[in-house]
Amino acid sequence: ALVDSPCTSVDAKLVMQLREAEEALSFERPPVRGGVLCTPGVLDVPAVLRQKVSIFITVALRLLRDARDLETGEQLSELFSARPGFKEALAPEVWFESDGKTLREEFQ
């Protein structure tokens, strides 16, 4: 096994990082309700990106060990208040061109 083999300090550090990531990703949390991704005035994820964005939010919250429910627009607003980085990461400018309607090439 990887853990039982002789390791250099770099290898040991990598093994520790992998263990921490595995532990964080196995953190139990309620699923993100898909409808929350289309909350007027809070978040409007294009249909073609909803599954990816839901996965992004789930993984990010697991890494942060955040077990809050995300089933309503109110809960999503609370998340954005508590963790402003999420609001920035999910802003329309991230996936739309400057016209606000055309998806950026990398999301098509």
Short mmCIF file of C-alpha atoms in Angstrom, two decimals, residues 19-86:
data_model
loop_
_atom_site.label_atom_id
_atom_site.label_comp_id
_atom_site.label_asym_id
_atom_site.label_seq_id
_atom_site.Cartn_x
_atom_site.Cartn_y
_atom_site.Cartn_z
CA ARG A 19 -6.12 11.98 2.93
CA GLU A 20 -7.42 15.43 3.87
CA ALA A 21 -9.12 15.83 0.48
CA GLU A 22 -10.67 12.37 0.71
CA GLU A 23 -11.94 13.11 4.21
CA ALA A 24 -13.41 16.46 3.12
CA LEU A 25 -15.10 15.02 0.03
CA SER A 26 -16.66 12.21 2.05
CA PHE A 27 -18.27 14.79 4.35
CA GLU A 28 -22.01 14.09 4.44
CA ARG A 29 -24.28 16.97 3.48
CA PRO A 30 -27.79 17.30 2.09
CA PRO A 31 -28.06 17.52 -1.69
CA VAL A 32 -28.38 20.90 -3.38
CA ARG A 33 -31.94 21.24 -4.73
CA GLY A 34 -31.74 21.99 -8.45
CA GLY A 35 -34.53 24.56 -8.35
CA VAL A 36 -32.45 26.82 -6.12
CA LEU A 37 -30.18 27.50 -9.10
CA CYS A 38 -33.01 29.51 -10.69
CA THR A 39 -33.99 31.88 -7.90
CA PRO A 40 -35.16 35.22 -9.31
CA GLY A 41 -33.07 38.10 -8.03
CA VAL A 42 -30.54 35.78 -6.41
CA LEU A 43 -29.16 33.34 -8.98
CA ASP A 44 -30.07 32.33 -12.52
CA VAL A 45 -27.84 29.57 -13.85
CA PRO A 46 -28.26 28.78 -17.57
CA ALA A 47 -30.00 25.44 -18.07
CA VAL A 48 -26.98 23.87 -19.80
CA LEU A 49 -24.79 24.61 -16.77
CA ARG A 50 -27.10 23.69 -13.89
CA GLN A 51 -25.74 20.19 -13.32
CA LYS A 52 -22.12 21.42 -13.33
CA VAL A 53 -22.90 24.32 -11.02
CA SER A 54 -24.78 22.03 -8.63
CA ILE A 55 -21.75 19.73 -8.49
CA PHE A 56 -19.44 22.73 -7.96
CA ILE A 57 -21.53 23.97 -5.04
CA THR A 58 -21.76 20.50 -3.49
CA VAL A 59 -18.02 19.86 -3.69
CA ALA A 60 -17.13 23.34 -2.45
CA LEU A 61 -19.46 23.02 0.54
CA ARG A 62 -18.05 19.59 1.36
CA LEU A 63 -14.51 20.98 1.29
CA LEU A 64 -15.67 23.77 3.60
CA ARG A 65 -17.51 21.23 5.80
CA ASP A 66 -20.68 23.26 5.44
CA ALA A 67 -23.81 21.14 5.95
CA ARG A 68 -26.38 23.90 5.46
CA ASP A 69 -29.51 23.06 3.46
CA LEU A 70 -29.78 24.60 0.01
CA GLU A 71 -33.39 24.07 -0.94
CA THR A 72 -34.78 27.61 -1.10
CA GLY A 73 -33.82 31.01 -2.43
CA GLU A 74 -33.69 32.28 1.14
CA GLN A 75 -31.12 29.62 2.07
CA LEU A 76 -29.10 30.50 -1.03
CA SER A 77 -29.16 34.20 -0.06
CA GLU A 78 -27.94 33.23 3.41
CA LEU A 79 -25.07 31.26 1.83
CA PHE A 80 -24.11 34.25 -0.32
CA SER A 81 -24.14 36.49 2.77
CA ALA A 82 -22.07 34.07 4.83
CA ARG A 83 -19.67 33.21 2.01
CA PRO A 84 -19.46 36.09 -0.50
CA GLY A 85 -16.97 34.18 -2.63
CA PHE A 86 -19.81 31.94 -3.79
#
